[in-house]
Amino acid sequence: MRRVEHVMGFPVSLRVDDEGIRDEVADALFAWLREVDARFSPFRPDSEVCRYDRGELQLRDLSADLTEVLDLCEQYRLATGGAFDVRLPGRPLDPCAVVKGWSVQRAAELLTAAGARRFILNAGGDVVVAGGPWRVGVRHPEHADQLCTVLELTGGAVATSARYERGDHIVDGRTGAPATGLLSISVVAASLTEADATATAAFAMGPEGVDWAAARPGCEVFAVDAGRRVRRTPGFPVATVAA
């Protein structure tokens, strides 16, 4: 099974190699992602996030899903000393840095629950895999037609935060200024919830975020700093070149 749809502002591609996985499973997966976009987008005035931000909903009124997301956001804010913050002064509440990985990980769990054992789910370059080995390329932070590394993953997830798609869009909550100390950082973890939020949080911290991310349990890191120096943890699963 192969499917590509545009959801949450980016392409989401699905490949499932197992036989017997019905199209309805993919339908449910993409329906879930569209639901998340409708409920949690900071760009839709009628979303739960926007209504909460405007004070139309109280904390006690929020869905269990949004409560979980906001709790995760607060955990990363505290863990980074405020560098990662979804409530920046003068800006609307924007939990997208957690919502994307969290929702795509939930989507992958829908596949597993339906019996899929070998699949790859790619959401705008952030990837969840199962039943590998799978090879996953990481885009070069300055050259769109090049890769800076290729991973080999059996299971788990990888997420990349960088400046190349949306410019200086990640802000260091401690200073209120765009984070420019890194060109890109990729994080491998057991879940995309962890990989995506950790990558964004580390990018917000700048160069110190590389060591911070590397110290998180189960995380492996590949980063390119503003001086174009590469830093990589020993366990980062770089693919070997076939003879």
Short mmCIF file of C-alpha atoms in Angstrom, two decimals:
data_model
loop_
_atom_site.label_atom_id
_atom_site.label_comp_id
_atom_site.label_asym_id
_atom_site.label_seq_id
_atom_site.Cartn_x
_atom_site.Cartn_y
_atom_site.Cartn_z
CA MET A 1 0.00 0.00 0.00
CA ARG A 2 1.23 3.47 -0.88
CA ARG A 3 -0.54 6.77 -0.24
CA VAL A 4 0.45 10.45 -0.26
CA GLU A 5 -1.74 13.29 0.99
CA HIS A 6 -1.13 16.92 1.90
CA VAL A 7 -2.06 17.46 5.55
CA MET A 8 -1.10 20.10 8.14
CA GLY A 9 0.79 22.08 5.52
CA PHE A 10 3.15 19.34 4.32
CA PRO A 11 3.08 16.09 2.33
CA VAL A 12 2.54 12.89 4.29
CA SER A 13 3.56 9.68 2.55
CA LEU A 14 2.71 6.18 3.70
CA ARG A 15 4.12 2.86 2.54
CA VAL A 16 2.95 -0.42 4.07
CA ASP A 17 4.54 -3.64 2.84
CA ASP A 18 2.31 -6.06 4.74
CA GLU A 19 -0.35 -7.91 2.80
CA GLY A 20 -3.90 -7.75 4.07
CA ILE A 21 -3.81 -4.18 5.38
CA ARG A 22 -6.98 -2.64 3.99
CA ASP A 23 -7.33 0.81 2.46
CA GLU A 24 -9.63 1.71 5.34
CA VAL A 25 -6.60 1.72 7.65
CA ALA A 26 -4.93 4.41 5.57
CA ASP A 27 -8.24 6.27 5.40
CA ALA A 28 -8.42 6.31 9.20
CA LEU A 29 -4.78 7.42 9.49
CA PHE A 30 -5.23 10.44 7.25
CA ALA A 31 -8.60 11.25 8.80
CA TRP A 32 -6.86 11.39 12.18
CA LEU A 33 -4.21 13.80 10.88
CA ARG A 34 -6.88 16.04 9.33
CA GLU A 35 -8.75 16.00 12.64
CA VAL A 36 -5.60 17.05 14.48
CA ASP A 37 -5.08 19.90 12.04
CA ALA A 38 -8.64 21.12 12.54
CA ARG A 39 -8.48 20.90 16.34
CA PHE A 40 -4.94 22.02 17.12
CA SER A 41 -3.90 24.42 14.35
CA PRO A 42 -2.96 27.90 15.60
CA PHE A 43 -3.95 29.20 12.16
CA ARG A 44 -7.62 28.14 12.29
CA PRO A 45 -9.71 30.58 14.36
CA ASP A 46 -12.21 27.87 15.29
CA SER A 47 -9.62 25.33 16.48
CA GLU A 48 -9.50 24.22 20.10
CA VAL A 49 -6.04 25.78 20.44
CA CYS A 50 -7.20 29.19 19.21
CA ARG A 51 -10.37 29.13 21.29
CA TYR A 52 -8.32 28.29 24.39
CA ASP A 53 -5.79 30.99 23.57
CA ARG A 54 -8.58 33.59 23.28
CA GLY A 55 -9.97 32.56 26.66
CA GLU A 56 -13.13 30.99 25.26
CA LEU A 57 -12.18 27.66 26.84
CA GLN A 58 -10.82 27.09 30.32
CA LEU A 59 -8.20 24.47 31.15
CA ARG A 60 -10.89 22.21 32.59
CA ASP A 61 -12.78 22.38 29.27
CA LEU A 62 -9.94 21.06 27.12
CA SER A 63 -9.91 17.67 25.46
CA ALA A 64 -7.67 14.99 26.93
CA ASP A 65 -5.54 15.17 23.76
CA LEU A 66 -4.84 18.88 24.01
CA THR A 67 -4.19 18.58 27.73
CA GLU A 68 -1.61 15.89 26.96
CA VAL A 69 0.05 18.07 24.31
CA LEU A 70 0.22 21.11 26.57
CA ASP A 71 1.68 18.97 29.37
CA LEU A 72 4.41 17.79 26.97
CA CYS A 73 5.09 21.39 25.94
CA GLU A 74 5.55 22.36 29.56
CA GLN A 75 7.90 19.43 30.18
CA TYR A 76 10.16 20.58 27.34
CA ARG A 77 9.98 24.22 28.47
CA LEU A 78 11.20 23.25 31.91
CA ALA A 79 13.83 20.83 30.55
CA THR A 80 15.35 23.56 28.32
CA GLY A 81 15.27 26.36 30.87
CA GLY A 82 12.68 28.20 28.78
CA ALA A 83 14.43 27.96 25.39
CA PHE A 84 11.54 25.85 24.09
CA ASP A 85 8.35 27.79 24.74
CA VAL A 86 5.03 27.61 22.92
CA ARG A 87 3.81 30.80 24.65
CA LEU A 88 6.16 33.47 23.37
CA PRO A 89 5.32 37.08 24.34
CA GLY A 90 3.30 38.85 21.70
CA ARG A 91 2.54 35.65 19.81
CA PRO A 92 -0.41 33.26 19.88
CA LEU A 93 -0.18 29.89 21.54
CA ASP A 94 1.56 27.57 19.06
CA PRO A 95 2.08 23.94 20.14
CA CYS A 96 2.88 22.74 16.59
CA ALA A 97 6.40 21.66 17.55
CA VAL A 98 4.87 18.96 19.75
CA VAL A 99 1.62 18.36 17.85
CA LYS A 100 3.30 17.21 14.64
CA GLY A 101 5.42 14.42 16.12
CA TRP A 102 2.78 13.44 18.65
CA SER A 103 0.02 13.12 16.05
CA VAL A 104 2.13 11.24 13.49
CA GLN A 105 3.29 8.84 16.19
CA ARG A 106 -0.36 8.22 17.05
CA ALA A 107 -0.98 7.59 13.35
CA ALA A 108 1.82 5.01 13.30
CA GLU A 109 0.23 3.32 16.29
CA LEU A 110 -3.01 3.02 14.30
CA LEU A 111 -1.05 1.05 11.71
CA THR A 112 0.47 -1.24 14.32
CA ALA A 113 -2.93 -1.83 15.92
CA ALA A 114 -4.28 -2.83 12.50
CA GLY A 115 -1.57 -5.47 12.14
CA ALA A 116 1.02 -3.62 10.04
CA ARG A 117 4.54 -4.79 10.82
CA ARG A 118 6.62 -3.25 8.03
CA PHE A 119 5.89 0.37 7.14
CA ILE A 120 7.35 3.83 6.74
CA LEU A 121 5.39 7.00 7.47
CA ASN A 122 7.02 10.24 6.35
CA ALA A 123 5.49 13.54 7.48
CA GLY A 124 7.34 16.41 5.85
CA GLY A 125 10.72 14.76 6.44
CA ASP A 126 10.00 13.45 9.93
CA VAL A 127 9.78 9.68 9.75
CA VAL A 128 8.42 6.71 11.72
CA VAL A 129 9.41 3.21 10.62
CA ALA A 130 8.77 -0.38 11.63
CA GLY A 131 10.02 -3.74 10.40
CA GLY A 132 13.19 -2.41 8.79
CA PRO A 133 15.87 -2.03 7.81
CA TRP A 134 14.82 1.23 6.15
CA ARG A 135 17.17 3.85 4.76
CA VAL A 136 16.22 7.44 5.51
CA GLY A 137 18.05 10.42 4.02
CA VAL A 138 18.55 13.71 5.88
CA ARG A 139 18.56 16.77 3.64
CA HIS A 140 21.66 18.93 3.50
CA PRO A 141 20.87 22.14 5.42
CA GLU A 142 22.13 24.38 2.60
CA HIS A 143 21.68 22.36 -0.60
CA ALA A 144 18.21 21.04 -1.35
CA ASP A 145 19.48 18.51 -3.88
CA GLN A 146 21.96 16.89 -1.49
CA LEU A 147 21.90 14.72 1.62
CA CYS A 148 24.18 15.27 4.60
CA THR A 149 23.69 11.77 5.97
CA VAL A 150 21.68 8.58 5.47
CA LEU A 151 20.33 6.52 8.37
CA GLU A 152 19.47 2.88 8.60
CA LEU A 153 16.54 2.28 10.94
CA THR A 154 14.85 -0.96 11.91
CA GLY A 155 12.23 0.73 14.04
CA GLY A 156 11.64 4.06 15.73
CA ALA A 157 11.70 7.58 14.40
CA VAL A 158 13.87 10.43 13.20
CA ALA A 159 13.03 14.14 13.09
CA THR A 160 14.99 17.12 11.80
CA SER A 161 14.73 20.77 12.78
CA ALA A 162 16.38 23.24 10.42
CA ARG A 163 16.20 26.70 8.91
CA TYR A 164 15.96 25.69 5.25
CA GLU A 165 12.17 25.37 4.87
CA ARG A 166 10.77 28.24 6.95
CA GLY A 167 13.81 30.40 7.65
CA ASP A 168 14.47 31.57 11.20
CA HIS A 169 11.13 30.36 12.54
CA ILE A 170 12.37 28.71 15.74
CA VAL A 171 12.76 31.20 18.57
CA ASP A 172 14.86 30.89 21.71
CA GLY A 173 12.27 31.56 24.38
CA ARG A 174 14.98 32.80 26.75
CA THR A 175 15.87 35.74 24.50
CA GLY A 176 12.89 36.13 22.19
CA ALA A 177 15.29 36.09 19.24
CA PRO A 178 15.47 33.55 16.40
CA ALA A 179 17.74 30.59 17.13
CA THR A 180 20.62 30.75 14.65
CA GLY A 181 23.38 28.71 16.30
CA LEU A 182 22.54 25.55 14.34
CA LEU A 183 21.82 24.92 10.67
CA SER A 184 20.07 21.64 11.38
CA ILE A 185 19.73 18.93 13.97
CA SER A 186 18.34 15.42 13.53
CA VAL A 187 17.26 13.26 16.47
CA VAL A 188 16.60 9.53 16.44
CA ALA A 189 14.36 8.18 19.20
CA ALA A 190 11.93 5.37 19.88
CA SER A 191 8.94 7.60 19.07
CA LEU A 192 8.38 10.61 16.82
CA THR A 193 6.83 12.42 19.75
CA GLU A 194 10.24 12.39 21.45
CA ALA A 195 12.35 12.83 18.31
CA ASP A 196 10.45 15.83 16.94
CA ALA A 197 10.04 17.75 20.19
CA THR A 198 13.66 17.08 21.18
CA ALA A 199 14.97 18.26 17.80
CA THR A 200 12.97 21.50 17.96
CA ALA A 201 13.87 22.13 21.59
CA ALA A 202 17.55 21.50 20.92
CA PHE A 203 17.51 23.82 17.91
CA ALA A 204 15.99 26.56 20.08
CA MET A 205 18.84 26.12 22.57
CA GLY A 206 21.53 26.53 19.90
CA PRO A 207 24.87 24.72 20.07
CA GLU A 208 24.33 23.75 23.71
CA GLY A 209 21.22 21.93 22.60
CA VAL A 210 23.28 19.26 20.87
CA ASP A 211 24.71 17.99 24.15
CA TRP A 212 21.34 18.42 25.83
CA ALA A 213 19.61 16.27 23.21
CA ALA A 214 22.40 13.68 23.25
CA ALA A 215 21.99 13.31 27.02
CA ARG A 216 18.30 12.47 26.77
CA PRO A 217 17.67 8.74 27.26
CA GLY A 218 17.31 6.84 24.00
CA CYS A 219 18.21 9.79 21.76
CA GLU A 220 20.95 9.87 19.10
CA VAL A 221 21.90 13.12 17.39
CA PHE A 222 23.38 14.44 14.14
CA ALA A 223 23.84 18.22 13.99
CA VAL A 224 25.39 20.86 11.74
CA ASP A 225 26.19 24.11 13.54
CA ALA A 226 26.34 27.62 12.10
CA GLY A 227 30.05 27.16 11.47
CA ARG A 228 29.21 24.10 9.34
CA ARG A 229 30.80 21.72 11.82
CA VAL A 230 29.17 18.31 12.11
CA ARG A 231 28.54 16.74 15.51
CA ARG A 232 27.27 13.19 15.84
CA THR A 233 26.67 10.88 18.77
CA PRO A 234 28.42 7.49 18.55
CA GLY A 235 25.14 5.59 18.33
CA PHE A 236 23.62 7.61 15.52
CA PRO A 237 22.62 4.87 13.00
CA VAL A 238 24.47 5.97 9.87
CA ALA A 239 23.87 3.55 7.01
CA THR A 240 26.85 1.54 5.84
CA VAL A 241 27.83 1.69 2.19
CA ALA A 242 27.23 -1.57 0.37
CA ALA A 243 30.33 -3.11 -1.17
#
